[in-house]
Coordinates of C-alpha atoms in Angstrom, one line a residue:
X989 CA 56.3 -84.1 116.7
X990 CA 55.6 -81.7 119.7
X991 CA 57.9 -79.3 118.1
X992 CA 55.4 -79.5 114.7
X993 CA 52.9 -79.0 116.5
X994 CA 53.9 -76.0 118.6
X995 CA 55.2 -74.3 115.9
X996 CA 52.0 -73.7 114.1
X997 CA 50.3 -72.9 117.0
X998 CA 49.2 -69.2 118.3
X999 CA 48.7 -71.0 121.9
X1000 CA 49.8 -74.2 123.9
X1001 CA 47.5 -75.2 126.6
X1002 CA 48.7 -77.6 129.0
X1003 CA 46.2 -80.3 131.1
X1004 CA 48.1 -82.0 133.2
X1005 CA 51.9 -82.3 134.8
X1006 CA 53.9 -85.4 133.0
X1007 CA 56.6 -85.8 130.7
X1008 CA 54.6 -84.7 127.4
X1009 CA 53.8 -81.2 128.7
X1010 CA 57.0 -80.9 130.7
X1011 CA 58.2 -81.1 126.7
X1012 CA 55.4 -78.9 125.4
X1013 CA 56.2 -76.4 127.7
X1014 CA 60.0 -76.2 127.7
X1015 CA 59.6 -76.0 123.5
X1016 CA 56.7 -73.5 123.8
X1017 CA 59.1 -71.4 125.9
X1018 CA 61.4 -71.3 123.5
X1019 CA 59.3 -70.8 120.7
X1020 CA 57.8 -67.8 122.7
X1021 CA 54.4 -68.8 122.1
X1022 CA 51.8 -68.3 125.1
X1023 CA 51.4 -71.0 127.1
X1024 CA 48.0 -71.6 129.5
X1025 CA 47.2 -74.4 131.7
X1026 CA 44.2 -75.8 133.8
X1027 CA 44.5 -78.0 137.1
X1028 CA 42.9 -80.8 137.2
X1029 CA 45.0 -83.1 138.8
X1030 CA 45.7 -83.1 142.9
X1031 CA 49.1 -84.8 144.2
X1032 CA 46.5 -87.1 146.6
X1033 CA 44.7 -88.4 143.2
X1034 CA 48.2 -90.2 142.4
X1035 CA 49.3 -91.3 146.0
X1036 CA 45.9 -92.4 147.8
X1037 CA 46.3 -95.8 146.7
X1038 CA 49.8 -96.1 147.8
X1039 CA 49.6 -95.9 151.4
X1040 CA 53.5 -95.4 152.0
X1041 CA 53.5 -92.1 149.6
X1042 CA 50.2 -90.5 151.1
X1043 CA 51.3 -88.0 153.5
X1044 CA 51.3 -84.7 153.3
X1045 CA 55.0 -84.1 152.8
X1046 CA 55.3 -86.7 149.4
X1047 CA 52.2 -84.7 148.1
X1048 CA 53.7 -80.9 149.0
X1049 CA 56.7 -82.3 146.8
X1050 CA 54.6 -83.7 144.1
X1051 CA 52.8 -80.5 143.9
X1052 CA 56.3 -78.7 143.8
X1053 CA 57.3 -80.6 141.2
X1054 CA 53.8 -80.3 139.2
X1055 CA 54.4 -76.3 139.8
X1056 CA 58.0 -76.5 138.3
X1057 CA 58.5 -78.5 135.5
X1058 CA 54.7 -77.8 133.7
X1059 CA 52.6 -75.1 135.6
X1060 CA 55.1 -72.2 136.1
X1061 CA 55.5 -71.9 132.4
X1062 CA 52.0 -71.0 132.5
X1063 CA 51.0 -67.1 132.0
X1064 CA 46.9 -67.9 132.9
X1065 CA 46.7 -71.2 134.5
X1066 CA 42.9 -71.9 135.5
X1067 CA 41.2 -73.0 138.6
X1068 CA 38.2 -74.7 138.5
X1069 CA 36.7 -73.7 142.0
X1070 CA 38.1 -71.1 144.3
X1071 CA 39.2 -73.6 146.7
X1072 CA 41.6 -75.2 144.1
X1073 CA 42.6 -71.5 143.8
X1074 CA 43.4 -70.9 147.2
X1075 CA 45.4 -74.3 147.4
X1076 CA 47.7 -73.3 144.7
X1077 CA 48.3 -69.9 146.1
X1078 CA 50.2 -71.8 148.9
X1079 CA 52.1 -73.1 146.8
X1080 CA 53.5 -69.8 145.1
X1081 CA 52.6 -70.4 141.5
X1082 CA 53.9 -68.0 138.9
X1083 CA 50.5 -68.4 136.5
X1084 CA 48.1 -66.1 137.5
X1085 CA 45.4 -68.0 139.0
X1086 CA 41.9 -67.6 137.3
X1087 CA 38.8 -69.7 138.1
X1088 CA 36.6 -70.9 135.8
X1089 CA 34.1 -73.0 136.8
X1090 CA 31.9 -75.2 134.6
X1091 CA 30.9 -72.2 132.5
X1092 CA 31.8 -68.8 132.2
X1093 CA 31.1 -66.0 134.5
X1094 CA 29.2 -63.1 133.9
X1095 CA 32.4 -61.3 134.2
X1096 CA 33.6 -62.3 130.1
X1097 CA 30.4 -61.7 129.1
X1098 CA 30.3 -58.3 129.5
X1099 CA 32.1 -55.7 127.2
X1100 CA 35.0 -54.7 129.3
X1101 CA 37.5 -57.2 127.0
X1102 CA 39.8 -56.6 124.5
X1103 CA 38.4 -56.3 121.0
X1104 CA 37.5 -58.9 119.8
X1105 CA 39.6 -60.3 116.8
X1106 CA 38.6 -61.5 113.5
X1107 CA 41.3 -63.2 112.5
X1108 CA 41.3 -66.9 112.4
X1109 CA 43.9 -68.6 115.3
X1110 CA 44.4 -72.1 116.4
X1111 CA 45.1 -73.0 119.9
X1112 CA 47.0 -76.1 120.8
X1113 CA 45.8 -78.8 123.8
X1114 CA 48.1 -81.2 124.7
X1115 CA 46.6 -84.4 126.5

């Protein structure tokens, strides 16, 4: 089903780090479709509640492992504050690192962009 769907899509953006988009990615890879990703998901979210995995080493590997198997397929991944930016640039991501914070900046609003496109395309989220 992931395959369908990738197939027919100009873009695959992935949300968060588990099996599906580990999938998603890997096929979108091959496919050679672009793939873009947002962070929204910290390693601490996941451990904080298990007291014996909260420490800063478990979480450095979860975020490694986040980073390898779903983000690094990522050409854009976006950041939604500078300070989630900053984190992941310790962690040597591949993506470039864009943030995008609960809006758009006046940056994209502006006419230094590509041309815009009139042709219809269909982008791809995967939950």
């Amino acid at each position: 089903m992931i395959k369908e769907a990738i197939r027919w899509a100009d873009l695959v953006h992935l949300e968060d780090p588990f099996p599906v988009c580990w999938s998603a990615a890997k096929i979108a890879k091959q496919m050679r479709k672009p793939i873009t990703g947002t962070f929204h998901l910290y390693p601490e979210n996941l451990t904080a509640s298990v007291p014996i995995l909260d420490h800063g080493s478990t979480n450095s590997a979860f975020m490694r492992l986040f980073r390898d198997t779903t983000f690094n397929y990522c050409s854009y991944f976006q950041c939604p504050t500078t300070k989630v930016e900053q984190r992941l640039k310790k962690y040597n991501f591949k993506s470039k690192l864009i943030v995008i914070s609960n809006g758009i900046s006046d940056y994209y609003l502006q006419n230094n962009q590509r041309t815009i496109s009139t042709d219809p395309f269909t982008i791809l989220s995967i939950c």
